């Protein structure tokens, strides 16, 4: 198939899923065309024979106070679809990609490119609900030929929040368990935790919904009982506040802010616990990455997290905001080596349920289903 994939190229789960999906499909022989305003972050480190990147240029004519990305993207989609004979536009994150794809499909007319929209999270639970976006989000989801959501939670939210009467296929996020696996590195471990401290990790885009301040407050309780260090990976609007909080609590020796990192399997491989106290999380891809590296997860109970991790087996789940309970769970696991080991192995086992190969096949089958439902011939 010839597939155009549009996603945010920046640090974030939806872009990671789109990029990993595209490269996996390319390895299966499909022709993949990424269409975005910059090279997707995880695409830059590899060359793929069947992958092409098409950059959307945004006009900055002085009349336009605001960049008209939605239109520039639609025009680029039309161009790529014509020249590359695309069968499908696969949009990751509805805003504004699904609207651009709708426009492009209308312009293309007879070429009948199918639009598939994958909903990832705040496009439905937060931003999409703003009055300035809602009618367009609802319309472009309804007009998509196929819609997928990364969890059952997100499918239900889409149906109830928008009153959408449309089949939404749940296709969960996935992980390459060969790449994401624990690799013992005693040298790194002793550099990062020289006196044998336990290592707690959190990775995110440091947006308010991730509650990174809660991560620091949990750690503040943990380190009183268990010698430990906290590693924070990622960056975003809350980072300065978090650095300030860590300093105010006198934690600067125990907390390390690594900033954005592309490949952090080595850090996950020396971690003892992953913290995800989010206020909103439709799936929790970074928790899955940790689980694949045998790191138990302490998380909130929001959104799709209970569909991913099993309370009392792969980690623990607590009410969002219940810092004390999360800290107690963390201390319990960090002070019980036998229990910790069994949770670590269960986390890895659970992660295998989301193995990339299986889930990429689900997407492939879904593409075929959408194409055949609309009686279109597929290019090989
Ligand atoms: O929805 C967002 O704010 C951004 C998006 C992203 O690009 O990281 O995150 C969502 O998509 C991820 C990949 O499907 C999920 O793992 C995250 O749970 C989800 N974030 C939220 O729901 C807050």
CSV table of C-alpha atoms and ligand atoms in Angstrom, one decimal:
chain,number,residue,atom,x,y,z
A,1,UNK,CA,0.0,0.0,0.0
A,2,UNK,CA,1.0,3.6,-0.4
A,3,UNK,CA,0.4,5.4,2.9
A,4,UNK,CA,0.8,9.0,3.8
A,5,UNK,CA,1.3,9.5,7.6
A,6,UNK,CA,0.8,12.8,9.2
A,7,UNK,CA,1.8,13.4,12.8
A,8,UNK,CA,3.5,15.9,15.2
A,9,UNK,CA,7.2,15.5,14.7
A,10,UNK,CA,8.0,16.6,18.2
A,11,UNK,CA,8.7,14.8,21.5
A,12,UNK,CA,5.5,13.0,22.4
A,13,UNK,CA,3.7,9.7,22.2
A,14,UNK,CA,1.5,10.2,19.2
A,15,UNK,CA,4.5,11.1,17.0
A,16,UNK,CA,6.5,8.1,18.4
A,17,UNK,CA,3.6,5.7,17.6
A,18,UNK,CA,3.2,7.2,14.1
A,19,UNK,CA,6.9,7.0,13.4
A,20,UNK,CA,7.3,3.5,14.7
A,21,UNK,CA,4.2,2.3,12.8
A,22,UNK,CA,5.4,3.9,9.5
A,23,UNK,CA,8.9,2.4,9.8
A,24,UNK,CA,7.5,-1.0,10.6
A,25,UNK,CA,5.1,-0.9,7.7
A,26,UNK,CA,8.0,0.2,5.4
A,27,UNK,CA,9.9,-2.9,6.6
A,28,UNK,CA,6.9,-4.9,5.4
A,29,UNK,CA,7.2,-3.5,2.0
A,30,UNK,CA,4.7,-0.7,2.1
A,31,UNK,CA,5.6,2.7,0.7
A,32,UNK,CA,5.4,5.2,3.5
A,33,UNK,CA,5.3,9.0,3.1
A,34,UNK,CA,5.6,11.1,6.2
A,35,UNK,CA,4.0,14.6,5.8
A,36,UNK,CA,4.7,17.1,8.5
A,37,UNK,CA,6.3,20.5,9.2
A,38,UNK,CA,9.6,18.8,10.4
A,39,UNK,CA,11.3,15.5,10.3
A,40,UNK,CA,9.6,13.3,13.0
A,41,UNK,CA,12.0,12.9,15.9
A,42,UNK,CA,12.5,9.2,15.8
A,43,UNK,CA,12.9,9.1,12.0
A,44,UNK,CA,16.1,11.1,12.0
A,45,UNK,CA,18.3,8.4,13.3
A,46,UNK,CA,17.8,5.8,10.6
A,47,UNK,CA,17.6,5.5,6.8
A,48,UNK,CA,14.6,3.5,5.5
A,49,UNK,CA,14.4,2.5,1.9
A,50,UNK,CA,10.6,2.7,1.7
A,51,UNK,CA,10.2,5.9,3.7
A,52,UNK,CA,10.1,9.4,2.3
A,53,UNK,CA,9.7,12.6,4.2
A,54,UNK,CA,7.7,15.5,2.8
A,55,UNK,CA,8.1,18.8,4.6
A,56,UNK,CA,5.2,21.1,4.8
A,57,UNK,CA,6.4,24.7,4.1
A,58,UNK,CA,4.4,27.3,5.8
A,59,UNK,CA,3.9,30.6,4.0
A,60,UNK,CA,4.7,33.7,6.2
A,61,UNK,CA,3.1,36.4,4.0
A,62,UNK,CA,2.8,39.5,6.2
A,63,UNK,CA,-1.0,39.6,6.0
A,64,UNK,CA,-1.1,36.3,7.9
A,65,UNK,CA,-0.8,37.1,11.6
A,66,UNK,CA,-1.0,33.3,12.3
A,67,UNK,CA,0.6,30.5,10.3
A,68,UNK,CA,-2.0,28.7,8.1
A,69,UNK,CA,-0.6,25.2,8.7
A,70,UNK,CA,-3.9,23.4,8.2
A,71,UNK,CA,-4.1,24.7,4.6
A,72,UNK,CA,-0.5,24.2,3.8
A,73,UNK,CA,-0.7,20.7,5.1
A,74,UNK,CA,-3.8,19.9,3.0
A,75,UNK,CA,-2.0,21.2,-0.1
A,76,UNK,CA,1.0,19.1,0.6
A,77,UNK,CA,-1.2,16.1,1.2
A,78,UNK,CA,-2.8,16.7,-2.2
A,79,UNK,CA,0.6,16.9,-3.9
A,80,UNK,CA,2.0,13.8,-2.3
A,81,UNK,CA,-1.2,11.8,-2.9
A,82,UNK,CA,-1.1,12.7,-6.6
A,83,UNK,CA,2.6,12.0,-7.2
A,84,UNK,CA,2.9,9.0,-5.0
A,85,UNK,CA,-0.5,7.5,-5.7
A,86,UNK,CA,-1.5,7.3,-2.1
A,87,UNK,CA,-4.2,4.9,-1.0
A,88,UNK,CA,-4.5,6.2,2.5
A,89,UNK,CA,-3.9,9.3,4.6
A,90,UNK,CA,-3.3,8.1,8.2
A,91,UNK,CA,-3.6,11.1,10.6
A,92,UNK,CA,-2.2,10.8,14.1
A,93,UNK,CA,-3.8,13.2,16.5
A,94,UNK,CA,-7.1,14.7,15.1
A,95,UNK,CA,-6.2,18.4,15.4
A,96,UNK,CA,-5.7,19.7,12.8
A,97,UNK,CA,-4.5,16.7,10.7
A,98,UNK,CA,-8.0,15.1,10.2
A,99,UNK,CA,-9.4,18.4,8.9
A,100,UNK,CA,-6.5,18.8,6.5
A,101,UNK,CA,-7.0,15.3,5.3
A,102,UNK,CA,-10.7,15.8,4.8
A,103,UNK,CA,-9.9,18.9,2.7
A,104,UNK,CA,-7.2,17.1,0.7
A,105,UNK,CA,-9.6,14.1,0.0
A,106,UNK,CA,-12.3,16.5,-1.3
A,107,UNK,CA,-9.8,18.2,-3.6
A,108,UNK,CA,-8.5,14.9,-4.9
A,109,UNK,CA,-12.1,13.9,-5.8
A,110,UNK,CA,-11.9,10.8,-8.0
A,111,UNK,CA,-8.6,9.6,-6.7
A,112,UNK,CA,-10.5,8.6,-3.5
A,113,UNK,CA,-7.7,8.5,-1.0
A,114,UNK,CA,-9.0,7.0,2.3
A,115,UNK,CA,-8.7,9.0,5.5
A,116,UNK,CA,-7.9,7.2,8.7
A,117,UNK,CA,-7.7,9.1,11.9
A,118,UNK,CA,-6.0,7.8,15.0
A,119,UNK,CA,-7.1,9.5,18.2
A,120,UNK,CA,-4.4,9.7,20.8
A,121,UNK,CA,-5.6,11.7,23.9
A,122,UNK,CA,-5.9,15.4,24.4
A,123,UNK,CA,-7.2,15.8,20.9
A,124,UNK,CA,-10.4,14.2,22.4
A,125,UNK,CA,-10.2,14.7,26.2
A,126,UNK,CA,-9.0,18.3,26.4
A,127,UNK,CA,-8.1,20.5,23.4
A,128,UNK,CA,-10.8,19.0,21.1
A,129,UNK,CA,-13.5,20.0,23.6
A,130,UNK,CA,-12.7,23.7,23.4
A,131,UNK,CA,-15.5,25.6,21.6
A,132,UNK,CA,-12.9,26.9,19.1
A,133,UNK,CA,-12.2,23.3,17.9
A,134,UNK,CA,-15.1,21.1,18.8
A,135,UNK,CA,-17.3,21.4,15.6
A,136,UNK,CA,-14.3,20.8,13.4
A,137,UNK,CA,-13.0,17.9,15.4
A,138,UNK,CA,-16.4,16.2,15.5
A,139,UNK,CA,-16.9,16.8,11.8
A,140,UNK,CA,-13.5,15.6,10.7
A,141,UNK,CA,-13.8,12.4,12.9
A,142,UNK,CA,-17.2,11.7,11.4
A,143,UNK,CA,-15.9,12.2,7.9
A,144,UNK,CA,-12.9,10.0,8.3
A,145,UNK,CA,-13.3,6.7,6.5
A,146,UNK,CA,-11.8,4.9,9.5
A,147,UNK,CA,-11.2,6.0,13.1
A,148,UNK,CA,-9.0,4.2,15.6
A,149,UNK,CA,-8.4,5.0,19.3
A,150,UNK,CA,-5.5,3.8,21.4
A,151,UNK,CA,-7.6,2.6,24.3
A,152,UNK,CA,-11.2,1.5,25.1
A,153,UNK,CA,-11.3,4.5,27.4
A,154,UNK,CA,-10.6,6.9,24.5
A,155,UNK,CA,-13.2,5.3,22.3
A,156,UNK,CA,-15.8,5.7,25.0
A,157,UNK,CA,-14.8,9.3,25.6
A,158,UNK,CA,-15.0,10.1,21.9
A,159,UNK,CA,-18.5,8.6,21.7
A,160,UNK,CA,-19.8,10.3,24.8
A,161,UNK,CA,-18.0,13.7,24.5
A,162,UNK,CA,-18.9,14.3,20.9
A,163,UNK,CA,-22.0,12.2,20.4
A,164,UNK,CA,-20.3,10.4,17.5
A,165,UNK,CA,-22.2,7.5,16.1
A,166,UNK,CA,-19.4,5.8,14.2
A,167,UNK,CA,-17.4,2.6,14.6
A,168,UNK,CA,-14.2,3.3,16.4
A,169,UNK,CA,-11.6,0.5,16.3
A,170,UNK,CA,-9.4,0.2,19.4
A,171,UNK,CA,-5.8,-0.5,18.3
A,172,UNK,CA,-3.5,-0.1,21.3
A,173,UNK,CA,-0.1,1.4,21.3
A,174,UNK,CA,2.8,-1.0,20.9
A,175,UNK,CA,6.4,-1.6,21.7
A,176,UNK,CA,9.4,-3.3,20.0
A,177,UNK,CA,10.3,-5.6,22.8
A,178,UNK,CA,13.5,-6.5,21.2
A,179,UNK,CA,14.7,-2.9,21.3
A,180,UNK,CA,13.0,-2.2,24.6
A,181,UNK,CA,14.4,-4.8,26.9
A,182,UNK,CA,16.5,-4.6,30.0
A,183,UNK,CA,20.2,-4.6,29.3
A,184,UNK,CA,22.4,-5.0,32.3
A,185,UNK,CA,24.9,-2.2,32.7
A,186,UNK,CA,26.6,-2.3,36.1
A,187,UNK,CA,29.0,0.4,35.2
A,188,UNK,CA,26.2,2.9,34.3
A,189,UNK,CA,24.3,1.8,37.4
A,190,UNK,CA,27.3,2.5,39.7
A,191,UNK,CA,27.9,5.9,38.0
A,192,UNK,CA,24.3,6.9,38.4
A,193,UNK,CA,23.8,5.5,41.9
A,194,UNK,CA,27.3,5.2,43.4
A,195,UNK,CA,26.2,4.0,46.8
A,196,UNK,CA,23.6,1.5,45.6
A,197,UNK,CA,20.7,3.9,45.7
A,198,UNK,CA,17.4,2.8,44.1
A,199,UNK,CA,16.6,4.6,40.9
A,200,UNK,CA,13.1,6.1,40.1
A,201,UNK,CA,12.4,7.3,36.6
A,202,UNK,CA,9.8,9.5,35.0
A,203,UNK,CA,9.6,10.5,31.3
A,204,UNK,CA,7.1,12.9,29.8
A,205,UNK,CA,6.6,16.1,27.9
A,206,UNK,CA,6.3,18.0,31.2
A,207,UNK,CA,2.8,19.3,30.5
A,208,UNK,CA,0.5,20.1,33.4
A,209,UNK,CA,-1.5,16.9,32.8
A,210,UNK,CA,1.6,14.8,33.5
A,211,UNK,CA,1.7,16.1,37.1
A,212,UNK,CA,5.5,16.1,37.3
A,213,UNK,CA,5.4,18.0,40.5
A,214,UNK,CA,3.6,15.0,42.0
A,215,UNK,CA,6.5,12.8,40.9
A,216,UNK,CA,8.9,15.0,42.9
A,217,UNK,CA,6.6,15.0,45.9
A,218,UNK,CA,6.4,11.2,45.8
A,219,UNK,CA,10.2,11.0,45.6
A,220,UNK,CA,10.5,13.4,48.5
A,221,UNK,CA,8.6,10.8,50.7
A,222,UNK,CA,10.4,7.8,49.2
A,223,UNK,CA,13.9,9.1,49.8
A,224,UNK,CA,13.2,9.5,53.5
A,225,UNK,CA,12.8,5.7,53.8
A,226,UNK,CA,14.8,4.4,50.9
A,227,UNK,CA,18.2,5.8,49.7
A,228,UNK,CA,17.2,6.7,46.1
A,229,UNK,CA,17.6,9.0,43.2
A,230,UNK,CA,15.0,10.4,40.8
A,231,UNK,CA,15.8,10.7,37.1
A,232,UNK,CA,13.5,13.0,35.0
A,233,UNK,CA,13.6,12.7,31.2
A,234,UNK,CA,11.9,15.1,28.9
A,235,UNK,CA,11.1,18.8,28.8
A,236,UNK,CA,8.1,21.1,28.5
A,237,UNK,CA,6.2,23.9,30.1
A,238,UNK,CA,6.3,22.6,33.7
A,239,UNK,CA,10.1,22.0,33.8
A,240,UNK,CA,11.1,25.3,35.4
A,241,UNK,CA,8.5,24.9,38.1
A,242,UNK,CA,9.7,21.3,38.8
A,243,UNK,CA,13.3,22.4,39.0
A,244,UNK,CA,12.2,25.1,41.5
A,245,UNK,CA,10.2,22.6,43.5
A,246,UNK,CA,13.1,20.2,43.7
A,247,UNK,CA,15.3,23.0,45.0
A,248,UNK,CA,12.8,24.3,47.5
A,249,UNK,CA,12.5,20.8,48.9
A,250,UNK,CA,16.3,20.5,49.0
A,251,UNK,CA,16.3,17.6,46.6
A,252,UNK,CA,18.8,18.9,44.1
A,253,UNK,CA,21.4,16.2,44.9
A,254,UNK,CA,18.9,13.4,44.4
A,255,UNK,CA,16.9,14.6,41.4
A,256,UNK,CA,18.5,14.8,38.0
A,257,UNK,CA,16.8,16.5,35.0
A,258,UNK,CA,18.1,15.0,31.9
A,259,UNK,CA,16.0,17.0,29.4
A,260,UNK,CA,14.9,15.5,26.1
A,261,UNK,CA,16.5,12.2,25.2
A,262,UNK,CA,15.8,10.2,22.1
A,263,UNK,CA,17.1,6.8,23.2
A,264,UNK,CA,16.9,6.1,26.9
A,265,UNK,CA,16.7,2.3,27.1
A,266,UNK,CA,20.0,2.4,29.0
A,267,UNK,CA,18.4,4.5,31.7
A,268,UNK,CA,15.3,2.4,31.9
A,269,UNK,CA,17.5,-0.6,32.1
A,270,UNK,CA,19.0,0.6,35.4
A,271,UNK,CA,15.7,1.8,36.8
A,272,UNK,CA,13.8,0.2,39.8
A,273,UNK,CA,10.5,2.1,39.4
A,274,UNK,CA,8.7,4.2,36.9
A,275,UNK,CA,6.3,6.9,38.1
A,276,UNK,CA,3.3,8.1,36.1
A,277,UNK,CA,0.9,10.1,38.3
A,278,UNK,CA,-0.9,11.8,35.4
A,279,UNK,CA,-4.2,13.6,35.5
A,280,UNK,CA,-5.0,12.4,32.1
A,281,UNK,CA,-3.5,9.6,30.0
A,282,UNK,CA,-5.3,7.8,27.2
A,283,UNK,CA,-2.8,5.0,27.1
A,284,UNK,CA,0.6,5.8,28.7
A,285,UNK,CA,3.2,4.8,26.1
A,286,UNK,CA,6.1,5.7,28.3
A,287,UNK,CA,4.8,3.4,31.0
A,288,UNK,CA,4.8,0.6,28.4
A,289,UNK,CA,8.4,1.4,27.5
A,290,UNK,CA,9.4,1.1,31.1
A,291,UNK,CA,7.5,-2.2,31.6
A,292,UNK,CA,9.2,-3.7,28.6
A,293,UNK,CA,12.5,-2.9,30.4
A,294,UNK,CA,11.3,-4.8,33.5
A,295,UNK,CA,10.5,-1.6,35.4
A,296,UNK,CA,7.3,-1.8,37.6
A,297,UNK,CA,5.1,1.2,37.3
A,298,UNK,CA,3.3,3.3,40.0
A,299,UNK,CA,0.6,5.2,38.2
A,300,UNK,CA,-2.7,7.0,38.7
A,301,UNK,CA,-5.9,5.3,37.7
A,302,UNK,CA,-6.9,7.7,35.0
A,303,UNK,CA,-7.9,7.0,31.4
A,304,UNK,CA,-6.4,4.0,29.7
A,305,UNK,CA,-3.8,3.2,32.4
A,306,UNK,CA,-5.8,0.4,33.9
A,307,UNK,CA,-6.0,-1.2,30.5
A,308,UNK,CA,-2.2,-1.3,30.4
A,309,UNK,CA,-1.0,-2.2,33.8
A,310,UNK,CA,-2.3,-4.7,36.3
A,311,UNK,CA,-2.7,-3.4,39.8
A,312,UNK,CA,-0.7,-5.6,42.2
A,313,UNK,CA,1.1,-7.4,39.4
A,314,UNK,CA,2.9,-5.1,37.1
A,315,UNK,CA,2.8,-2.2,39.5
A,316,UNK,CA,0.3,-0.3,41.5
A,317,UNK,CA,-2.5,2.1,40.6
A,318,UNK,CA,-3.8,4.9,42.9
A,319,UNK,CA,-6.3,7.7,42.6
A,320,UNK,CA,-4.9,10.7,40.7
A,321,UNK,CA,-3.4,13.2,43.2
A,322,UNK,CA,-3.0,10.6,46.0
A,323,UNK,CA,0.7,11.2,46.5
A,324,UNK,CA,0.8,9.5,49.9
A,325,UNK,CA,-0.6,6.2,48.6
A,326,UNK,CA,1.7,6.3,45.6
A,327,UNK,CA,4.7,6.9,47.8
A,328,UNK,CA,3.6,4.0,50.1
A,329,UNK,CA,3.4,1.7,47.1
A,330,UNK,CA,6.8,2.8,45.9
A,331,UNK,CA,8.4,2.2,49.3
A,332,UNK,CA,6.7,-1.2,49.5
A,333,UNK,CA,8.2,-2.4,46.2
A,334,UNK,CA,11.6,-0.9,46.8
A,335,UNK,CA,12.0,-2.5,50.1
A,336,UNK,CA,10.8,-6.0,49.0
A,337,UNK,CA,13.3,-7.5,46.6
A,338,UNK,CA,11.3,-10.7,46.0
A,339,UNK,CA,8.1,-8.8,45.3
A,340,UNK,CA,10.0,-6.3,43.2
A,341,UNK,CA,11.5,-9.1,41.0
A,342,UNK,CA,8.1,-10.7,40.4
A,343,UNK,CA,6.5,-7.3,39.5
A,344,UNK,CA,9.5,-6.6,37.2
A,345,UNK,CA,9.0,-9.9,35.3
A,346,UNK,CA,5.2,-9.5,35.2
A,347,UNK,CA,5.7,-6.0,33.8
A,348,UNK,CA,7.8,-7.4,31.0
A,349,UNK,CA,5.3,-10.2,30.3
A,350,UNK,CA,2.5,-7.7,30.1
A,351,UNK,CA,4.5,-5.5,27.7
A,352,UNK,CA,4.8,-8.5,25.4
A,353,UNK,CA,1.0,-8.3,24.9
A,354,UNK,CA,1.7,-5.1,23.1
A,355,UNK,CA,4.4,-6.4,20.9
A,356,UNK,CA,4.9,-4.2,17.8
A,357,UNK,CA,4.6,-7.1,15.3
A,358,UNK,CA,1.1,-8.0,16.5
A,359,UNK,CA,-0.2,-4.5,16.6
A,360,UNK,CA,1.3,-3.4,13.3
A,361,UNK,CA,-0.6,-6.3,11.8
A,362,UNK,CA,-3.8,-5.0,13.3
A,363,UNK,CA,-3.2,-1.7,11.6
A,364,UNK,CA,-2.4,-3.4,8.3
A,365,UNK,CA,-5.7,-5.5,8.5
A,366,UNK,CA,-7.6,-2.3,9.4
A,367,UNK,CA,-6.2,-0.5,6.3
A,368,UNK,CA,-7.3,-3.4,4.1
A,369,UNK,CA,-10.8,-3.4,5.7
A,370,UNK,CA,-11.3,0.3,5.1
A,371,UNK,CA,-10.0,0.1,1.5
A,372,UNK,CA,-12.2,-2.9,0.7
A,373,UNK,CA,-15.2,-1.5,2.4
A,374,UNK,CA,-15.0,1.4,-0.1
A,375,UNK,CA,-14.2,-0.9,-3.0
A,376,UNK,CA,-11.0,0.6,-4.1
A,377,UNK,CA,-8.1,-1.3,-5.7
A,378,UNK,CA,-4.9,-1.3,-3.7
A,379,UNK,CA,-1.5,-0.7,-5.2
A,380,UNK,CA,0.9,-3.4,-4.2
B,1,LIG,O1,-2.6,13.9,23.9
B,1,LIG,C1,-1.5,14.5,24.1
B,1,LIG,O2,-1.4,15.5,24.9
B,1,LIG,C2,-0.3,14.2,23.3
B,1,LIG,C3,-0.1,12.8,23.0
B,1,LIG,C4,1.3,12.7,22.6
B,1,LIG,O3,1.6,13.1,21.5
B,1,LIG,O4,2.1,12.3,23.5
B,1,LIG,O5,-0.3,11.9,24.1
B,1,LIG,C5,-1.3,10.9,24.0
B,1,LIG,O6,-0.9,10.0,23.1
B,1,LIG,C6,0.0,9.0,23.5
B,1,LIG,C7,0.3,8.0,22.4
B,1,LIG,O7,-0.9,7.4,22.0
B,1,LIG,C8,-0.5,8.3,24.8
B,1,LIG,O8,0.4,7.3,25.2
B,1,LIG,C9,-0.8,9.3,25.9
B,1,LIG,O9,-1.4,8.6,27.0
B,1,LIG,C10,-1.7,10.4,25.4
B,1,LIG,N1,-1.6,11.5,26.4
B,1,LIG,C11,-2.7,11.8,27.0
B,1,LIG,O10,-3.8,11.3,26.9
B,1,LIG,C12,-2.6,13.0,28.0
